[in-house]
PDB file of C-alpha atoms and ligand atoms in Angstrom:
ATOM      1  CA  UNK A   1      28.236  27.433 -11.059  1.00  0.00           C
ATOM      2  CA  UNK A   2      24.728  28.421 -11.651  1.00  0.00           C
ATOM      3  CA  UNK A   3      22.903  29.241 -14.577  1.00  0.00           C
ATOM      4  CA  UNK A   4      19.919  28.506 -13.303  1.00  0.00           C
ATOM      5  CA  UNK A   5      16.601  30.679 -13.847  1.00  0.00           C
ATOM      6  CA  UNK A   6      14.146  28.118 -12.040  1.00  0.00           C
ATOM      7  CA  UNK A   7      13.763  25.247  -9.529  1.00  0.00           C
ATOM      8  CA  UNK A   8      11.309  22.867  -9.882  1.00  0.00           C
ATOM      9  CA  UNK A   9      10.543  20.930  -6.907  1.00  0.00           C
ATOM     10  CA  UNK A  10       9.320  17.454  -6.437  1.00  0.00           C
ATOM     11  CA  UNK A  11       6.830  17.179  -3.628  1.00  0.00           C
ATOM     12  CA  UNK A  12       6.704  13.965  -1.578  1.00  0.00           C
ATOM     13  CA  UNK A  13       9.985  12.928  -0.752  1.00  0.00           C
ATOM     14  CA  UNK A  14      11.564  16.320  -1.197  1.00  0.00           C
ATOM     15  CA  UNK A  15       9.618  19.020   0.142  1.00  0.00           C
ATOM     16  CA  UNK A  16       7.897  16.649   2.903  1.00  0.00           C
ATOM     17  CA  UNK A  17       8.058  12.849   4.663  1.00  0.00           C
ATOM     18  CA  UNK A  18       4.352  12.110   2.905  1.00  0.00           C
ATOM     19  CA  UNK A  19       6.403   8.938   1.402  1.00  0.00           C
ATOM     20  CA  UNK A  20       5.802   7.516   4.658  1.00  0.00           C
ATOM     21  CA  UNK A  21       2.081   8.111   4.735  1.00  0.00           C
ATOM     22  CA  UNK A  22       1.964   6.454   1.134  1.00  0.00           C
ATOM     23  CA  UNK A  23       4.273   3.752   2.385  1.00  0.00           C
ATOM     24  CA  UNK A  24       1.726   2.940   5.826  1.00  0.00           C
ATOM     25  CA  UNK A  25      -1.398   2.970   3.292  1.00  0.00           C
ATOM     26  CA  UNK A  26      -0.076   0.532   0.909  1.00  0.00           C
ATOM     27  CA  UNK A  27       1.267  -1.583   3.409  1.00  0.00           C
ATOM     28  CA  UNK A  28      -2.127  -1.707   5.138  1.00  0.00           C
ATOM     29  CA  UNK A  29      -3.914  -2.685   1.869  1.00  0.00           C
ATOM     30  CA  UNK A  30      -1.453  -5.159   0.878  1.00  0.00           C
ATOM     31  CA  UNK A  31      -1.922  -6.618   4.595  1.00  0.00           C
ATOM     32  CA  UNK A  32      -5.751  -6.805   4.041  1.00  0.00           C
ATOM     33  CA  UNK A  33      -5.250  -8.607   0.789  1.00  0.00           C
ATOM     34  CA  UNK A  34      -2.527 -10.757   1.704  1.00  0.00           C
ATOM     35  CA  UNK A  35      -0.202  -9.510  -1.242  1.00  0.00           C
ATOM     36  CA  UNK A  36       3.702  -9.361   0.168  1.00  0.00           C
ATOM     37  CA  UNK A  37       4.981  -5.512   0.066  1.00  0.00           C
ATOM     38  CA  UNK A  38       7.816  -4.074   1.737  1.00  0.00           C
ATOM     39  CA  UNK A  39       9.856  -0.848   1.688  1.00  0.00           C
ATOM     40  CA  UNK A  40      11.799  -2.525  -0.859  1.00  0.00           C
ATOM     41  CA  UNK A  41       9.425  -2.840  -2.912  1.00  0.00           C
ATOM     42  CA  UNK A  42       7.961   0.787  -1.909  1.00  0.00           C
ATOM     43  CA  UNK A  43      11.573   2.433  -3.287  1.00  0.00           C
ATOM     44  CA  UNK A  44       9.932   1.261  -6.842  1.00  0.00           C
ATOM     45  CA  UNK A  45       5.980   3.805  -6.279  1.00  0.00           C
ATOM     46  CA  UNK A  46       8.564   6.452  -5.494  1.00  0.00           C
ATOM     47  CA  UNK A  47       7.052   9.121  -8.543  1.00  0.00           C
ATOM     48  CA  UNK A  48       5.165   6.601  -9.730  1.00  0.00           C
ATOM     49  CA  UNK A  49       1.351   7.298 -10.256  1.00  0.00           C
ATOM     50  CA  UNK A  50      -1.162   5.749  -7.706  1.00  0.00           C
ATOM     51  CA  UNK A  51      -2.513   3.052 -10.576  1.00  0.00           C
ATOM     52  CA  UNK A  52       1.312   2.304 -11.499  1.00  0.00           C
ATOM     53  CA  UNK A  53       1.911   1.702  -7.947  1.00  0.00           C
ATOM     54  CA  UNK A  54      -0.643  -0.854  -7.289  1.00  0.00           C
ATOM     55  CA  UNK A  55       0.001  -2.673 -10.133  1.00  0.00           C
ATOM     56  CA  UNK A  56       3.629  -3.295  -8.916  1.00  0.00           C
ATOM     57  CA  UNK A  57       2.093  -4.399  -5.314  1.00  0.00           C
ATOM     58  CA  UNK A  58      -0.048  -6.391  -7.356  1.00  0.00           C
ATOM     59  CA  UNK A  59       2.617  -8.194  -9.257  1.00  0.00           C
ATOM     60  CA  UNK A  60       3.298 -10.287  -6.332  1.00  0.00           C
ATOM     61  CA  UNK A  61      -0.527 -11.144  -5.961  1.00  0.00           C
ATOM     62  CA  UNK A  62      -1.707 -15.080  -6.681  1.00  0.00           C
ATOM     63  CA  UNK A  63      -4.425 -14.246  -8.493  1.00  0.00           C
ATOM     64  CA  UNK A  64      -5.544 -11.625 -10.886  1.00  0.00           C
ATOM     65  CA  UNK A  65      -7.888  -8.157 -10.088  1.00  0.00           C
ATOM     66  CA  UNK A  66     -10.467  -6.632 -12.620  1.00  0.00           C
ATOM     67  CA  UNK A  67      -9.978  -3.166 -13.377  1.00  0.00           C
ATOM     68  CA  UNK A  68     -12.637  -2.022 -10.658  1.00  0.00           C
ATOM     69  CA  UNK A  69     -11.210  -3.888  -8.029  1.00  0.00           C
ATOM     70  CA  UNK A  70      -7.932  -1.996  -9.230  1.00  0.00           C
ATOM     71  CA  UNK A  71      -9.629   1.179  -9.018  1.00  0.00           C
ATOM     72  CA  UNK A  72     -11.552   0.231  -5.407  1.00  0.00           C
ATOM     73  CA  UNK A  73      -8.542  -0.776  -4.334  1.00  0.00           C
ATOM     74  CA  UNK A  74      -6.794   2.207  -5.027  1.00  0.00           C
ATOM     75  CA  UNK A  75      -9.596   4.551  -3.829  1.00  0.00           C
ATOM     76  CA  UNK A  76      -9.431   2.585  -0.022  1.00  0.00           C
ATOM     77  CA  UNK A  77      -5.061   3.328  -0.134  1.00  0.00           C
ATOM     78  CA  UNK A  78      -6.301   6.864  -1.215  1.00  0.00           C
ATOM     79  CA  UNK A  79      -8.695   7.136   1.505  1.00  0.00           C
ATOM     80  CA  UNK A  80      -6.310   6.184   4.152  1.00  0.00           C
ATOM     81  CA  UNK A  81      -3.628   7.898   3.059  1.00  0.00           C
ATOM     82  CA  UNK A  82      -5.443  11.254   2.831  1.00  0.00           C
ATOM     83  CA  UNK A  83      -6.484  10.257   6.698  1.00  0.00           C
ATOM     84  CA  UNK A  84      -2.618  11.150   7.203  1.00  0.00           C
ATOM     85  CA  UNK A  85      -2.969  14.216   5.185  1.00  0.00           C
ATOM     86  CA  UNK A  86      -5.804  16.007   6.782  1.00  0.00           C
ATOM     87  CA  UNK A  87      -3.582  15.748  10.346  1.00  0.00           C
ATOM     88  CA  UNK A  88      -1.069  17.531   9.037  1.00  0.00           C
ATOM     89  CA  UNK A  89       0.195  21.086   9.705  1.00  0.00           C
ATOM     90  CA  UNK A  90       2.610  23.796   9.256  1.00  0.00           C
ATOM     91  CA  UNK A  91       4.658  22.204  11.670  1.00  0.00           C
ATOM     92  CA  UNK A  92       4.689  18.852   9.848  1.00  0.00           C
ATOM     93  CA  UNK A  93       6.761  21.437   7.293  1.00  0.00           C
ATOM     94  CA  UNK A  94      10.585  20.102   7.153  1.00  0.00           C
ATOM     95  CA  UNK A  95      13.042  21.806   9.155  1.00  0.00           C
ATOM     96  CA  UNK A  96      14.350  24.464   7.002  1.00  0.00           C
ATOM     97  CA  UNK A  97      12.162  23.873   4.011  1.00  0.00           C
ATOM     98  CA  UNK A  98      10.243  27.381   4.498  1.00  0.00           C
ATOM     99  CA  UNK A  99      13.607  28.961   4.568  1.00  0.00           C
ATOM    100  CA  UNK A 100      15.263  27.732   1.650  1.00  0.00           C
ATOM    101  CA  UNK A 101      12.495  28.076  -0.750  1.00  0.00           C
ATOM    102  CA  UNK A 102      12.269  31.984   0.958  1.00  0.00           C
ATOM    103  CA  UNK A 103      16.247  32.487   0.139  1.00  0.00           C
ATOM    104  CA  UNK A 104      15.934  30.912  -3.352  1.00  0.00           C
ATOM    105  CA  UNK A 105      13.042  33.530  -4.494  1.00  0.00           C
ATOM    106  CA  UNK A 106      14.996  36.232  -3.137  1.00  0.00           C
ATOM    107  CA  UNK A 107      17.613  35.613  -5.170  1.00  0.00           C
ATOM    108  CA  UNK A 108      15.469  36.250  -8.295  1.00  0.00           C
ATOM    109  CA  UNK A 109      14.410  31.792  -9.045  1.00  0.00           C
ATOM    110  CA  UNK A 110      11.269  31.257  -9.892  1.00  0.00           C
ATOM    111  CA  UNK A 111      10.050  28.669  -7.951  1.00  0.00           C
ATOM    112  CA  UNK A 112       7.407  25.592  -8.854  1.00  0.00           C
ATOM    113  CA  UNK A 113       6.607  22.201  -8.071  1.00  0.00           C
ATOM    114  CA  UNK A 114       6.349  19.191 -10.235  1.00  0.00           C
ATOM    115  CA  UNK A 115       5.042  16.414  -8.801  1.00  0.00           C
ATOM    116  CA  UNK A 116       3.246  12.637 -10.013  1.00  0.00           C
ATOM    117  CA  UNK A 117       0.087  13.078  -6.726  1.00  0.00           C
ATOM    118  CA  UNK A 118      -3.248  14.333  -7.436  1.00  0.00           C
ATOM    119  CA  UNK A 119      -3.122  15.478  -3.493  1.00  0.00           C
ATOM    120  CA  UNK A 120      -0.732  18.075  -4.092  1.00  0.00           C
ATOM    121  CA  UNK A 121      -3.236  20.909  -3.622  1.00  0.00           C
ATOM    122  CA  UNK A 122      -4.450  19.293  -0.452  1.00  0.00           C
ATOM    123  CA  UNK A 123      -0.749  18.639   0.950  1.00  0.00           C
ATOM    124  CA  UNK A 124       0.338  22.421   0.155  1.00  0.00           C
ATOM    125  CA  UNK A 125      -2.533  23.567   1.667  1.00  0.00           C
ATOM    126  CA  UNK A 126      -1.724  21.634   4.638  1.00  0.00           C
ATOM    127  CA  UNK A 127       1.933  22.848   5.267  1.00  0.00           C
ATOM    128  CA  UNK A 128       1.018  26.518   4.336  1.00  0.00           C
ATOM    129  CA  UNK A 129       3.093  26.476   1.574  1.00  0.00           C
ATOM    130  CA  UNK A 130       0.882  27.511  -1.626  1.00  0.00           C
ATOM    131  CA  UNK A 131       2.460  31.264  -1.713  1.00  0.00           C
ATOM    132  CA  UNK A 132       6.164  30.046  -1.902  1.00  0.00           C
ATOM    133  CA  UNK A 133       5.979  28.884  -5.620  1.00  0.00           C
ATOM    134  CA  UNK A 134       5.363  30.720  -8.472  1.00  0.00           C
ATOM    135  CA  UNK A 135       3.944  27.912 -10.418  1.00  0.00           C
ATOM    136  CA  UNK A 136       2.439  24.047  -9.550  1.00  0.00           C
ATOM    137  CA  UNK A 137       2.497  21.117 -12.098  1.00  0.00           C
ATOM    138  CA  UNK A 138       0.493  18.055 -10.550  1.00  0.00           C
ATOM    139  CA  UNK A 139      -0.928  14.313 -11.586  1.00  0.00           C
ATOM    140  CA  UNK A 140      -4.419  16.200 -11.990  1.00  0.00           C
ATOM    141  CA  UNK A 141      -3.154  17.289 -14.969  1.00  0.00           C
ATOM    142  CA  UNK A 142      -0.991  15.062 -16.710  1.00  0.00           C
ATOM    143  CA  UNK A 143      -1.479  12.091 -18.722  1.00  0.00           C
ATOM    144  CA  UNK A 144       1.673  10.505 -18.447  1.00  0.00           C
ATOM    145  CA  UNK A 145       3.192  10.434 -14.655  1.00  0.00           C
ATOM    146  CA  UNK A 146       7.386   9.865 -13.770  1.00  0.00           C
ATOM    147  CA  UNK A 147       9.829   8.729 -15.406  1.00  0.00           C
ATOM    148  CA  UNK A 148       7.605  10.583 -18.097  1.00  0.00           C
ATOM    149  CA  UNK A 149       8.789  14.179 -18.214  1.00  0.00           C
ATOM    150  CA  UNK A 150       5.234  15.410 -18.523  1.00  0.00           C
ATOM    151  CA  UNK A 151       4.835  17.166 -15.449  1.00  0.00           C
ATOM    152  CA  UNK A 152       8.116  18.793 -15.144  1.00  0.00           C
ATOM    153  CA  UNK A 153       7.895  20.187 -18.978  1.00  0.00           C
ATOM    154  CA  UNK A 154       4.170  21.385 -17.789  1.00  0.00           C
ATOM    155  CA  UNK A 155       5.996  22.789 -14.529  1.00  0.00           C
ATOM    156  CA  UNK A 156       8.935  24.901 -16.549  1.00  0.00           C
ATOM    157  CA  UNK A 157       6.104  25.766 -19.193  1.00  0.00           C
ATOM    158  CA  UNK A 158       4.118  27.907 -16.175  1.00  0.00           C
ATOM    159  CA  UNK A 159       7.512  29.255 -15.426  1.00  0.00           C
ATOM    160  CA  UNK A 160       8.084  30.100 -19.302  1.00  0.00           C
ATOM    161  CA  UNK A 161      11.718  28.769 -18.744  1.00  0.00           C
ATOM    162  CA  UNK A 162      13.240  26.317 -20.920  1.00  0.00           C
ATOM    163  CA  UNK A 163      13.860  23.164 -19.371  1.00  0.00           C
ATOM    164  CA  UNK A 164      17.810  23.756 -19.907  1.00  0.00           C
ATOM    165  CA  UNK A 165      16.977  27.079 -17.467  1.00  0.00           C
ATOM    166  CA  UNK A 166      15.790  24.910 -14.751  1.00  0.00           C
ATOM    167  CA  UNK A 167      17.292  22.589 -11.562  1.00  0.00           C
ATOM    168  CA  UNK A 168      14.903  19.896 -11.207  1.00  0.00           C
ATOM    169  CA  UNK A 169      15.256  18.440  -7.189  1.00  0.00           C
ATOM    170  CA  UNK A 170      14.150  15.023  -6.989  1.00  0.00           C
ATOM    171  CA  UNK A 171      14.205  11.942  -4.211  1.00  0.00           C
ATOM    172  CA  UNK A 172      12.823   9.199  -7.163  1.00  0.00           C
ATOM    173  CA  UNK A 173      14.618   7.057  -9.865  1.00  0.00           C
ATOM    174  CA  UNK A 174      11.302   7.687 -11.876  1.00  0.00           C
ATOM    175  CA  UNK A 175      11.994  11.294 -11.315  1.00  0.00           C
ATOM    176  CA  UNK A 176      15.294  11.446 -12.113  1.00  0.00           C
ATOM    177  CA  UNK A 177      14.597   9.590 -15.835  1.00  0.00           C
ATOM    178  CA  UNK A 178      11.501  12.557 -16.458  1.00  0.00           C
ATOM    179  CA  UNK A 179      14.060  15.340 -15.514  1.00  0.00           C
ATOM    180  CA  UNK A 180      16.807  14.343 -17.504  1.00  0.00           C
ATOM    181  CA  UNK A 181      14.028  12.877 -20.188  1.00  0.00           C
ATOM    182  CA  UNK A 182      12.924  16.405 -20.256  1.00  0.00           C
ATOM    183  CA  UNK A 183      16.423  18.396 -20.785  1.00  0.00           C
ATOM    184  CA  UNK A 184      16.616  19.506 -17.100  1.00  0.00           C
ATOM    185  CA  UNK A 185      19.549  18.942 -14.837  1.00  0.00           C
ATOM    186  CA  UNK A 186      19.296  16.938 -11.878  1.00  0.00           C
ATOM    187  CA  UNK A 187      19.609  17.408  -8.179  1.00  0.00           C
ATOM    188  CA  UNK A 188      19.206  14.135  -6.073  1.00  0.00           C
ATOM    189  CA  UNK A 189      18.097  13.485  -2.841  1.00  0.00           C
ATOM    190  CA  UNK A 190      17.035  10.739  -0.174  1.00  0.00           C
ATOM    191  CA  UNK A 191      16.793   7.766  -2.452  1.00  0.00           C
ATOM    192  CA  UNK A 192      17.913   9.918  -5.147  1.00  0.00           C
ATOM    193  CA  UNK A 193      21.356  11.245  -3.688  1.00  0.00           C
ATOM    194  CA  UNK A 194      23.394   8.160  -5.246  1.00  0.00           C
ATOM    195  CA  UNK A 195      21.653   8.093  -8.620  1.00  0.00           C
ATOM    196  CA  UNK A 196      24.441   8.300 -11.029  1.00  0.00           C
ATOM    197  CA  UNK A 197      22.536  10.315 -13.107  1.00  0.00           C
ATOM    198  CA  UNK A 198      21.790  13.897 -11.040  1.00  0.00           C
ATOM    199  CA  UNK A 199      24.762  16.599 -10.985  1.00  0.00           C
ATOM    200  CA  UNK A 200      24.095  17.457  -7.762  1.00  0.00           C
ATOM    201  CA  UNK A 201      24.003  15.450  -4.341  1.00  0.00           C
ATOM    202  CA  UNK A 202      22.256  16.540  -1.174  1.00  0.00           C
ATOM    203  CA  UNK A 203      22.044  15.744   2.284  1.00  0.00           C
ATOM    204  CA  UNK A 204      19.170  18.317   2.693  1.00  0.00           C
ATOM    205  CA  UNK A 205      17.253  20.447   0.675  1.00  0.00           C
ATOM    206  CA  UNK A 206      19.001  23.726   2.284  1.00  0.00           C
ATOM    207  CA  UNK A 207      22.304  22.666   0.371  1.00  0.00           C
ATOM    208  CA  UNK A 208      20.604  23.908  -2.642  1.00  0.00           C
ATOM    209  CA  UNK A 209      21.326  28.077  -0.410  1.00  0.00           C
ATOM    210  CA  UNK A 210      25.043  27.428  -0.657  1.00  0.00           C
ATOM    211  CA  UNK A 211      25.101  25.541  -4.421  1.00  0.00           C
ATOM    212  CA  UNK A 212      22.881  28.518  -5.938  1.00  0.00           C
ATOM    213  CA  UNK A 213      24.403  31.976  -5.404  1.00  0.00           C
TER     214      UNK A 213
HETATM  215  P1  LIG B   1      -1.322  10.306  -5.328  1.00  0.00           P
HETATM  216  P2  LIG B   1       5.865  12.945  -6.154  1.00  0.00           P
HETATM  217  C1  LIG B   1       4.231  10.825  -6.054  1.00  0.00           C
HETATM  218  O1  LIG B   1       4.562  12.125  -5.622  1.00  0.00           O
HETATM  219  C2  LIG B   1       4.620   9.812  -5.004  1.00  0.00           C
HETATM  220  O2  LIG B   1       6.034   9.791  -4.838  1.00  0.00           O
HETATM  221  C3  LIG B   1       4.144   8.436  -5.421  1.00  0.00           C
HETATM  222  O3  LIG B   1       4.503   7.502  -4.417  1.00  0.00           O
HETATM  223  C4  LIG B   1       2.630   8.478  -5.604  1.00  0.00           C
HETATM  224  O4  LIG B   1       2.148   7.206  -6.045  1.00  0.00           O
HETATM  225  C5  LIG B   1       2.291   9.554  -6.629  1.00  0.00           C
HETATM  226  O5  LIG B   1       2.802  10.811  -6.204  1.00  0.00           O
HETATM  227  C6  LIG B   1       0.800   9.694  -6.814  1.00  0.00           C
HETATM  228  O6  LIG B   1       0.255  10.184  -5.617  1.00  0.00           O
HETATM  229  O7  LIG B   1      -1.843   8.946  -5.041  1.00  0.00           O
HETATM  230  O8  LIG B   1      -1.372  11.258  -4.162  1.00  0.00           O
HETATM  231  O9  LIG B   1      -1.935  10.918  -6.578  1.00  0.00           O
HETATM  232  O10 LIG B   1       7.045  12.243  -5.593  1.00  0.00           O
HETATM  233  O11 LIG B   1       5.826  12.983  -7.665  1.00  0.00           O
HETATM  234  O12 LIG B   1       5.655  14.318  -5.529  1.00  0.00           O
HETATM  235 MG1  LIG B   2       9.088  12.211  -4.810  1.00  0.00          MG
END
C-alpha cells in the first residue's frame, strides 16, 4: 500500500505521554486563577501553541488579562511543565517507540518530527531519541502553529520530500487539519484514531511496522 518516502512524526501525544505533563500544568494554573479547565477542554491545546492554549483556558475566565499577564501566565505553565520534563528519561520512552522508528529507517524512510512545542529539543534530549530522525521541525521556528501546516511543510522541506511523499502520524484534530492542509496523508492516533479525516487508524505507533513494508 505504501508509497511512502518519509514519516513525519508528531511529538507529544505520539511519540510520548508529555500531554499529561501539559494537561497537570494547565490545570494547576487554571486552579490558582480560579478559571474552570478540564480534560475536555484540554482535547482542544492538543497541537495548539502554548499562547493559543491559554487563551482557550482563558475563555472561560470572568474577567479579562493584559497581554503580560498572558505572557506571565504562560511562562509559570511553562515553568512547571518543564519541572516534568527535566525528570524524565530513556525509560519514560514508550514501549516500542525506539523500535519502530529503528525498523522504519531500515527500511530506507526518512524519518522527522513535526511538532507545535518549543521544548522539543529538551524532550528528545530527554528520551535519547535525537539520532533516530533525520530531520526536526519545531514551534521555535514557525510562525504559524497546528492546524497551520507550517511545521510539517518545514519538516518534509528538511527531508526534501514532497508533502504527497510523506505519512504524517498525528494524536490532534489541529494536527490532522495542518497535515491534510499541507498535502500529506494522515495517520491518527489517541484522540486522533476516530478523526474521519486520517487514512490510517492506530492502536499504537508500532502498527505503522506492519502498514509500511
Ligand atoms: P510548548 P505537538 C504541542 O505539541 C502540544 O500538543 C500542545 O499541547 C502544546 O501547547 C504545544 O505543543 C506547544 O508546546 O508549550 O512546549 O511550546 O503535539 O505539536 O508535538
Ligand atoms: Mg500531539
Amino acid at each position: 500500500m505504501s508509497g511512502y518516502k518519509g514519516i513525519i512524526f508528531d511529538l507529544d501525544g505520539v511519540l510520548c505521554h508529555t500531554d499529561e505533563y501539559h494537561y497537570l500544568a494547565w490545570k494547576a494554573l487554571a486552579d490558582k486563577i480560579g478559571v474552570p479547565f478540564d480534560r475536555q477542554v484540554n482535547e482542544r491545546l492538543r497541537g495548539v501553541s502554548r499562547m493559543e492554549s491559554l487563551d482557550i483556558i482563558l475563555e472561560r475566565a470572568t474577567r479579562s488579562y493584559t497581554d503580560a499577564e498572558k505572557a506571565a501566565l504562560a511562562t509559570e505553565k511553562n515553568e512547571m511543565y518543564r519541572g516534568f520534563l527535566a525528570k524524565m528519561t530513556p525509560d519514560d520512552l514508550p514501549t516500542g517507540v525506539g523500535e519502530t522508528l529503528a525498523t522504519l529507517r531500515a527500511r530506507g524512510y526518512r524519518l522527522a518530527i513535526g511538532s507545535s512545542s518549543r521544548n522539543t529539543p529538551l524532550i528528545t534530549e530527554r528520551l535519547g531519541i535525537v539520532s533516530a530522525f533525520d530531520a526536526v521541525a519545531d514551534g521555535n521556528e514557525i510562525t504559524h502553529s497546528k492546524p497551520d501546516p507550517e511545521v510539517f511543510l518545514l519538516a518534509a522541506e528538511k527531508l526534501r520530500l514532497a508533502p504527497a511523499d510523506c505519512l504524517v502520524v498525528e494524536d490532534a484534530e489541529s494536527g490532522v487539519s495542518a497535515a491534510i492542509a499541507g498535502g500529506f496523508t494522515a495517520a491518527g492516533i489517541g484522540s486522533a484514531k476516530d478523526d474521519p479525516r486520517v487514512t490510517y487508524r492506530l492502536d499504537a505507533l508500532s502498527d505503522l511496522t506492519a502498514l509500511l513494508p
